[in-house]
Short mmCIF file of N, CA and C in Angstrom, two decimals:
data_model
loop_
_atom_site.label_atom_id
_atom_site.label_comp_id
_atom_site.label_asym_id
_atom_site.label_seq_id
_atom_site.Cartn_x
_atom_site.Cartn_y
_atom_site.Cartn_z
N GLU A 920 99.14 64.37 184.36
CA GLU A 920 100.19 63.57 184.15
C GLU A 920 101.54 64.37 184.40
N MET A 921 102.54 63.81 184.96
CA MET A 921 103.82 64.84 185.06
C MET A 921 104.44 65.00 183.74
N SER A 922 104.44 64.14 182.95
CA SER A 922 105.09 64.37 181.61
C SER A 922 104.41 65.38 180.80
N GLY A 923 103.20 65.42 180.80
CA GLY A 923 102.26 66.36 180.10
C GLY A 923 102.52 67.64 180.74
N GLU A 924 102.61 67.84 181.97
CA GLU A 924 102.89 69.05 182.54
C GLU A 924 104.12 69.86 182.19
N PHE A 925 105.13 68.86 181.98
CA PHE A 925 106.49 69.46 181.59
C PHE A 925 106.40 69.72 179.96
N ILE A 926 105.62 69.03 179.27
CA ILE A 926 105.51 69.30 177.77
C ILE A 926 104.81 70.47 177.63
N TYR A 927 103.69 70.77 178.29
CA TYR A 927 102.86 72.05 178.25
C TYR A 927 103.80 73.19 178.66
N LYS A 928 104.59 73.24 179.71
CA LYS A 928 105.41 74.20 180.12
C LYS A 928 106.53 74.32 178.97
N MET A 929 107.04 73.53 178.45
CA MET A 929 108.13 73.52 177.45
C MET A 929 107.47 74.25 176.19
N ILE A 930 106.32 73.89 175.75
CA ILE A 930 105.65 74.64 174.71
C ILE A 930 105.33 76.02 175.05
N GLU A 931 104.86 76.42 176.13
CA GLU A 931 104.66 77.70 176.39
C GLU A 931 106.00 78.46 176.37
N ALA A 932 107.13 77.96 176.93
CA ALA A 932 108.34 78.66 176.71
C ALA A 932 108.92 78.86 175.32
N TYR A 933 108.52 77.85 174.39
CA TYR A 933 108.79 77.89 173.09
C TYR A 933 108.06 79.13 172.31
N GLY A 934 107.06 79.64 172.94
CA GLY A 934 106.27 80.63 172.26
C GLY A 934 104.69 80.30 172.15
N GLY A 935 104.34 79.07 172.76
CA GLY A 935 103.01 78.77 172.80
C GLY A 935 102.50 77.70 171.72
N VAL A 936 101.35 77.42 171.91
CA VAL A 936 100.90 76.29 171.19
C VAL A 936 100.78 76.52 169.62
N GLU A 937 100.57 77.78 169.08
CA GLU A 937 100.48 77.85 167.75
C GLU A 937 101.90 77.95 167.29
N GLN A 938 102.87 78.83 167.88
CA GLN A 938 104.31 78.73 167.53
C GLN A 938 104.85 77.19 167.45
N PHE A 939 104.60 76.49 168.50
CA PHE A 939 105.13 75.00 168.54
C PHE A 939 104.54 74.12 167.52
N PHE A 940 103.25 74.09 167.62
CA PHE A 940 102.65 73.06 166.53
C PHE A 940 102.68 73.47 165.18
N SER A 941 103.11 74.75 164.75
CA SER A 941 103.32 75.20 163.49
C SER A 941 104.64 74.69 163.05
N ARG A 942 105.47 74.35 163.83
CA ARG A 942 106.78 73.87 163.41
C ARG A 942 107.13 72.28 163.94
N PHE A 943 106.60 71.98 164.75
CA PHE A 943 106.94 70.52 165.42
C PHE A 943 105.79 69.52 165.46
N TYR A 944 105.87 68.38 165.42
CA TYR A 944 105.09 67.29 165.34
C TYR A 944 105.44 66.33 166.49
N ILE A 945 104.69 65.94 167.44
CA ILE A 945 104.89 64.97 168.49
C ILE A 945 104.28 63.74 168.24
N THR A 946 105.11 62.64 168.33
CA THR A 946 104.49 61.28 168.14
C THR A 946 105.34 60.43 168.92
N SER A 947 105.18 59.04 168.86
CA SER A 947 105.77 58.09 169.59
C SER A 947 106.69 57.24 168.48
N THR A 948 107.92 56.71 169.20
CA THR A 948 108.72 55.86 168.38
C THR A 948 107.79 54.57 167.90
N CYS A 949 106.95 54.17 168.78
CA CYS A 949 106.20 53.08 168.41
C CYS A 949 104.79 53.52 168.74
N PRO A 950 103.81 53.86 167.78
CA PRO A 950 102.59 54.19 168.20
C PRO A 950 101.58 53.03 168.82
N LEU A 951 102.01 51.91 168.89
CA LEU A 951 101.04 50.73 169.31
C LEU A 951 101.55 50.71 170.89
N GLY A 952 100.66 50.29 171.66
CA GLY A 952 100.54 49.71 172.93
C GLY A 952 100.62 48.26 173.02
N PHE A 953 101.51 47.85 174.18
CA PHE A 953 101.56 46.34 174.27
C PHE A 953 101.33 46.06 175.66
N THR A 954 100.73 44.90 175.99
CA THR A 954 100.38 44.34 177.13
C THR A 954 101.04 42.80 177.27
N LYS A 955 101.54 42.61 178.55
CA LYS A 955 101.93 41.35 179.05
C LYS A 955 101.44 41.02 180.27
N SER A 956 100.59 39.90 180.48
CA SER A 956 100.17 39.42 181.79
C SER A 956 99.13 40.59 182.29
N GLY A 957 98.51 41.21 181.42
CA GLY A 957 97.73 42.31 181.88
C GLY A 957 98.25 43.85 182.20
N ASN A 958 99.64 43.70 182.06
CA ASN A 958 100.28 44.94 182.57
C ASN A 958 100.96 45.69 181.23
N ASN A 959 100.84 47.04 181.09
CA ASN A 959 101.71 47.73 180.00
C ASN A 959 103.03 47.07 179.77
N PHE A 960 103.46 46.96 178.56
CA PHE A 960 104.80 46.15 178.14
C PHE A 960 105.47 47.18 177.17
N ASN A 961 106.65 47.50 177.38
CA ASN A 961 107.30 48.45 176.49
C ASN A 961 108.09 47.40 175.42
N PHE A 962 107.88 47.83 174.04
CA PHE A 962 108.52 47.17 173.08
C PHE A 962 109.85 47.00 173.16
N MET A 963 110.59 47.87 173.59
CA MET A 963 111.92 47.85 173.82
C MET A 963 112.60 46.81 174.98
N ASP A 964 111.63 46.40 175.72
CA ASP A 964 111.96 45.59 176.83
C ASP A 964 112.08 44.16 176.56
N ASP A 965 111.90 43.76 175.23
CA ASP A 965 111.85 42.27 174.69
C ASP A 965 112.45 42.16 173.34
N LYS A 966 113.52 41.67 173.22
CA LYS A 966 114.27 41.59 171.83
C LYS A 966 113.21 40.90 170.88
N ALA A 967 112.57 40.03 170.96
CA ALA A 967 111.66 39.38 170.02
C ALA A 967 110.54 40.40 169.54
N LEU A 968 109.95 41.05 170.67
CA LEU A 968 108.99 41.99 170.25
C LEU A 968 109.52 43.23 169.47
N PHE A 969 110.78 43.67 169.98
CA PHE A 969 111.46 44.85 169.20
C PHE A 969 111.49 44.56 167.74
N GLN A 970 112.06 43.20 167.51
CA GLN A 970 112.34 42.77 166.09
C GLN A 970 111.03 42.72 165.39
N ALA A 971 110.04 42.13 166.09
CA ALA A 971 108.79 42.00 165.36
C ALA A 971 108.06 43.43 165.04
N ALA A 972 108.30 44.45 166.03
CA ALA A 972 107.73 45.63 165.96
C ALA A 972 108.33 46.74 165.05
N THR A 973 109.68 46.43 164.81
CA THR A 973 110.54 47.38 163.96
C THR A 973 109.92 47.72 162.47
N PRO A 974 109.78 46.71 161.82
CA PRO A 974 109.16 47.14 160.43
C PRO A 974 107.79 47.98 160.62
N TYR A 975 107.06 47.69 161.54
CA TYR A 975 106.08 48.57 161.63
C TYR A 975 106.27 49.98 162.08
N ILE A 976 107.26 50.08 163.03
CA ILE A 976 107.94 51.36 163.54
C ILE A 976 108.37 52.12 162.46
N VAL A 977 109.20 51.65 161.39
CA VAL A 977 109.71 52.19 160.45
C VAL A 977 108.63 52.67 159.36
N HIS A 978 107.70 51.71 159.06
CA HIS A 978 106.52 52.34 158.29
C HIS A 978 105.87 53.37 158.91
N ALA A 979 105.48 53.38 160.22
CA ALA A 979 104.74 54.34 160.83
C ALA A 979 105.51 55.78 160.66
N ILE A 980 106.84 55.79 160.83
CA ILE A 980 107.59 56.81 160.78
C ILE A 980 107.74 57.47 159.36
N ARG A 981 107.71 56.56 158.51
CA ARG A 981 107.84 56.88 157.08
C ARG A 981 106.38 57.56 156.60
N THR A 982 105.35 56.87 157.12
CA THR A 982 103.94 57.47 156.87
C THR A 982 103.72 58.77 157.46
N GLN A 983 104.23 58.99 158.60
CA GLN A 983 104.11 60.35 159.28
C GLN A 983 104.98 61.43 158.53
N MET A 984 106.02 61.01 157.98
CA MET A 984 107.01 62.04 157.35
C MET A 984 106.27 62.36 156.09
N MET A 985 105.34 61.54 155.45
CA MET A 985 104.53 61.91 154.22
C MET A 985 103.39 63.07 154.61
N PHE A 986 103.31 63.27 155.90
CA PHE A 986 102.41 64.47 156.38
C PHE A 986 103.11 65.63 155.92
N GLY A 987 104.18 65.65 155.68
CA GLY A 987 104.96 66.85 155.52
C GLY A 987 106.24 67.26 156.41
N ALA A 988 106.38 66.15 157.51
CA ALA A 988 107.25 66.47 158.54
C ALA A 988 108.82 66.64 157.70
N TYR A 989 109.60 67.30 158.46
CA TYR A 989 111.03 67.44 157.81
C TYR A 989 111.79 66.03 158.33
N SER A 990 112.68 65.77 157.54
CA SER A 990 113.34 64.59 157.79
C SER A 990 114.90 64.88 158.17
N ARG A 991 115.23 66.01 158.27
CA ARG A 991 116.65 66.31 158.53
C ARG A 991 116.89 65.97 160.05
N VAL A 992 116.13 66.35 160.93
CA VAL A 992 116.40 66.19 162.48
C VAL A 992 115.09 65.70 163.25
N ALA A 993 115.41 64.64 164.11
CA ALA A 993 114.37 64.26 164.99
C ALA A 993 114.87 64.51 166.45
N ILE A 994 113.91 64.81 167.22
CA ILE A 994 114.21 64.93 168.58
C ILE A 994 113.74 63.76 169.46
N CYS A 995 114.59 63.08 170.04
CA CYS A 995 114.29 61.88 170.80
C CYS A 995 114.00 62.23 172.24
N LEU A 996 112.79 61.95 172.89
CA LEU A 996 112.60 62.26 174.19
C LEU A 996 112.97 61.11 175.12
N GLY A 997 114.15 61.08 175.57
CA GLY A 997 114.83 60.01 176.19
C GLY A 997 116.41 59.94 175.82
N THR A 998 117.21 59.79 176.80
CA THR A 998 118.58 59.78 176.48
C THR A 998 119.15 58.21 176.75
N GLY A 999 118.34 57.44 177.25
CA GLY A 999 118.72 56.05 177.66
C GLY A 999 118.59 55.01 176.53
N VAL A 1000 117.75 54.05 176.90
CA VAL A 1000 117.50 52.95 176.03
C VAL A 1000 116.79 53.35 174.77
N ILE A 1001 115.88 54.15 174.89
CA ILE A 1001 114.95 54.67 173.80
C ILE A 1001 115.87 55.40 172.70
N SER A 1002 116.70 56.01 173.22
CA SER A 1002 117.65 56.92 172.18
C SER A 1002 118.67 55.93 171.58
N LYS A 1003 119.17 54.78 172.37
CA LYS A 1003 119.99 53.80 171.65
C LYS A 1003 119.13 53.02 170.50
N ILE A 1004 118.08 52.83 170.93
CA ILE A 1004 117.08 52.05 170.05
C ILE A 1004 116.82 52.96 168.64
N PHE A 1005 116.22 54.17 168.88
CA PHE A 1005 115.96 54.98 167.98
C PHE A 1005 117.03 55.20 166.94
N ARG A 1006 118.17 55.32 167.53
CA ARG A 1006 119.33 55.62 166.70
C ARG A 1006 119.72 54.47 165.88
N LYS A 1007 119.67 53.17 166.52
CA LYS A 1007 119.89 52.00 165.78
C LYS A 1007 118.91 51.82 164.51
N ILE A 1008 117.55 52.15 164.75
CA ILE A 1008 116.58 52.08 163.78
C ILE A 1008 117.11 53.08 162.59
N ASN A 1009 117.49 54.37 163.05
CA ASN A 1009 117.76 55.30 162.07
C ASN A 1009 118.93 54.85 161.47
N GLU A 1010 120.03 54.22 161.88
CA GLU A 1010 121.04 53.83 161.19
C GLU A 1010 120.83 52.88 159.99
N GLU A 1011 119.86 51.86 160.39
CA GLU A 1011 119.50 50.89 159.46
C GLU A 1011 118.62 51.46 158.43
N HIS A 1012 117.95 52.24 158.81
CA HIS A 1012 116.84 52.89 157.68
C HIS A 1012 116.95 54.20 157.13
N HIS A 1013 117.89 54.89 157.58
CA HIS A 1013 118.11 56.20 157.28
C HIS A 1013 116.90 57.15 157.10
N LEU A 1014 116.22 57.22 158.27
CA LEU A 1014 115.04 58.31 158.29
C LEU A 1014 115.53 59.63 158.51
N PHE A 1015 116.48 60.06 159.33
CA PHE A 1015 116.85 61.25 159.64
C PHE A 1015 118.27 61.41 159.43
N ASP A 1016 118.66 62.74 159.20
CA ASP A 1016 120.20 63.04 159.08
C ASP A 1016 120.87 63.09 160.48
N ASP A 1017 120.07 63.43 161.52
CA ASP A 1017 120.53 63.70 162.88
C ASP A 1017 119.45 63.40 163.86
N ILE A 1018 119.75 63.10 164.99
CA ILE A 1018 118.81 62.88 166.25
C ILE A 1018 119.41 63.58 167.48
N ILE A 1019 118.55 64.37 168.02
CA ILE A 1019 118.86 65.14 169.15
C ILE A 1019 118.28 64.43 170.37
N SER A 1020 118.88 63.66 171.27
CA SER A 1020 118.23 63.21 172.41
C SER A 1020 118.22 64.10 173.51
N VAL A 1021 117.09 64.27 174.10
CA VAL A 1021 116.86 64.96 175.46
C VAL A 1021 116.23 64.10 176.49
N GLU A 1022 116.52 64.60 177.73
CA GLU A 1022 115.94 63.82 178.88
C GLU A 1022 114.49 63.51 178.75
N HIS A 1023 113.94 62.30 178.94
CA HIS A 1023 112.53 62.20 179.03
C HIS A 1023 112.05 62.86 180.12
N PRO A 1024 110.70 63.56 179.59
CA PRO A 1024 109.93 64.46 180.53
C PRO A 1024 109.61 63.59 182.02
N ARG A 1025 109.17 62.31 181.91
CA ARG A 1025 108.98 61.55 183.09
C ARG A 1025 110.19 61.58 184.09
N TYR A 1026 111.58 61.48 183.46
CA TYR A 1026 112.60 61.29 184.33
C TYR A 1026 112.85 62.66 184.90
N ILE A 1027 112.63 63.87 184.20
CA ILE A 1027 112.69 65.32 184.65
C ILE A 1027 111.75 65.49 185.91
N CYS A 1028 110.71 65.18 185.71
CA CYS A 1028 109.46 65.28 186.58
C CYS A 1028 109.94 64.44 187.96
N GLN A 1029 110.18 63.27 187.75
CA GLN A 1029 110.33 62.38 188.87
C GLN A 1029 111.75 62.62 189.74
N TYR A 1030 112.82 62.98 188.87
CA TYR A 1030 114.05 63.08 189.62
C TYR A 1030 114.67 64.30 189.55
N LYS A 1031 114.27 65.13 188.65
CA LYS A 1031 114.93 66.32 188.51
C LYS A 1031 114.13 67.77 188.45
N ARG A 1032 112.87 67.51 189.23
CA ARG A 1032 111.85 68.57 189.18
C ARG A 1032 112.49 69.92 189.70
N LYS A 1033 113.41 69.89 190.51
CA LYS A 1033 113.85 71.19 190.90
C LYS A 1033 114.55 71.94 189.85
N ASP A 1034 115.05 71.21 188.82
CA ASP A 1034 115.88 71.78 187.74
C ASP A 1034 114.83 71.90 186.42
N MET A 1035 113.59 71.86 186.59
CA MET A 1035 112.72 71.76 185.59
C MET A 1035 113.11 72.81 184.48
N ASP A 1036 113.11 74.05 185.16
CA ASP A 1036 113.25 75.28 184.14
C ASP A 1036 114.54 75.24 183.45
N ALA A 1037 115.65 74.59 183.96
CA ALA A 1037 116.86 74.24 183.24
C ALA A 1037 116.67 73.35 181.99
N TYR A 1038 115.78 72.22 182.29
CA TYR A 1038 115.48 71.15 181.18
C TYR A 1038 114.48 71.97 180.08
N VAL A 1039 113.63 72.66 180.60
CA VAL A 1039 112.70 73.44 179.73
C VAL A 1039 113.75 74.03 178.63
N ALA A 1040 114.61 74.89 179.29
CA ALA A 1040 115.50 75.61 178.28
C ALA A 1040 116.27 74.74 177.40
N LYS A 1041 116.76 73.75 177.89
CA LYS A 1041 117.43 72.63 177.04
C LYS A 1041 116.63 72.28 176.00
N TYR A 1042 115.32 71.73 176.07
CA TYR A 1042 114.39 71.39 175.23
C TYR A 1042 114.27 72.59 174.14
N VAL A 1043 114.00 73.76 174.62
CA VAL A 1043 114.00 75.00 173.67
C VAL A 1043 115.03 75.08 172.79
N ALA A 1044 116.33 74.86 173.36
CA ALA A 1044 117.48 74.99 172.58
C ALA A 1044 117.67 73.81 171.55
N ALA A 1045 117.21 72.69 172.03
CA ALA A 1045 117.25 71.48 170.99
C ALA A 1045 116.04 71.89 169.91
N LEU A 1046 114.99 72.44 170.28
CA LEU A 1046 114.09 72.69 169.18
C LEU A 1046 114.42 73.69 168.19
N ASP A 1047 115.26 74.84 168.81
CA ASP A 1047 115.75 75.90 167.88
C ASP A 1047 116.82 75.28 166.96
N THR A 1048 117.68 74.44 167.46
CA THR A 1048 118.79 73.57 166.65
C THR A 1048 118.00 72.87 165.54
N ALA A 1049 117.11 72.11 165.89
CA ALA A 1049 116.38 71.32 164.95
C ALA A 1049 115.55 72.11 163.81
N TRP A 1050 114.92 73.06 164.35
CA TRP A 1050 114.21 74.08 163.42
C TRP A 1050 115.24 74.84 162.49
N ASN A 1051 116.23 75.15 162.99
CA ASN A 1051 117.36 75.92 162.11
C ASN A 1051 117.96 75.01 161.02
N ALA A 1052 118.12 73.90 161.59
CA ALA A 1052 118.66 72.65 160.67
C ALA A 1052 117.65 72.39 159.52
N CYS A 1053 116.47 72.53 159.80
CA CYS A 1053 115.54 72.12 158.81
C CYS A 1053 115.16 73.11 157.96
N GLN A 1054 115.63 74.29 157.98
CA GLN A 1054 115.31 75.41 157.14
C GLN A 1054 115.89 75.16 155.68
N HIS A 1055 116.90 74.23 155.74
CA HIS A 1055 117.61 73.87 154.51
C HIS A 1055 117.32 72.44 154.14
N GLU A 1056 115.98 72.01 154.56
CA GLU A 1056 115.54 70.83 154.18
C GLU A 1056 115.42 70.47 152.51
N GLY A 1057 115.78 69.29 152.16
CA GLY A 1057 115.80 68.89 150.86
C GLY A 1057 117.06 69.08 150.05
N GLU A 1058 117.91 69.73 150.59
CA GLU A 1058 119.30 69.83 149.90
C GLU A 1058 120.08 68.68 149.94
N SER A 1059 120.04 67.76 150.99
CA SER A 1059 120.74 66.62 151.03
C SER A 1059 120.04 65.51 151.82
N SER A 1060 118.69 66.07 152.13
CA SER A 1060 118.03 65.09 153.11
C SER A 1060 117.56 63.82 152.51
N PRO A 1061 117.50 62.62 153.22
CA PRO A 1061 116.86 61.42 152.60
C PRO A 1061 115.35 61.75 152.63
N GLN A 1062 114.64 60.84 151.81
CA GLN A 1062 113.34 60.98 151.42
C GLN A 1062 112.82 59.75 151.96
N PRO A 1063 111.49 59.89 152.62
CA PRO A 1063 110.75 58.59 153.16
C PRO A 1063 110.43 57.59 152.07
#
């Protein structure tokens, strides 16, 4: 899968699997899958579904934060609609102090493949920013 190829390349650039996963946790804004008329359907494409799914999304994020995840910064994979929605949820529920949005891996692989190395570097910079901010976790960070 193209997105996976990008993610693995970024993880290697960050220092490898052990380095990356000792600091970061990858999850989905909405860990549920939806279908409509037998096809995959995104929760953010339907206002009623978005409203119905939001309490579960918030619950899932808070539950995952109890695994020991830092709450200072989240990195959103996507700069368009998903970023807007994730920021709206965050504003209403105060989950993270900051959100850094980066281009979605699928977008990079489909439309910006020749610039992939630059996007990998952008991701690594975002990870470094998030990691550095989280080194002061707990000083003023919201709790789940």
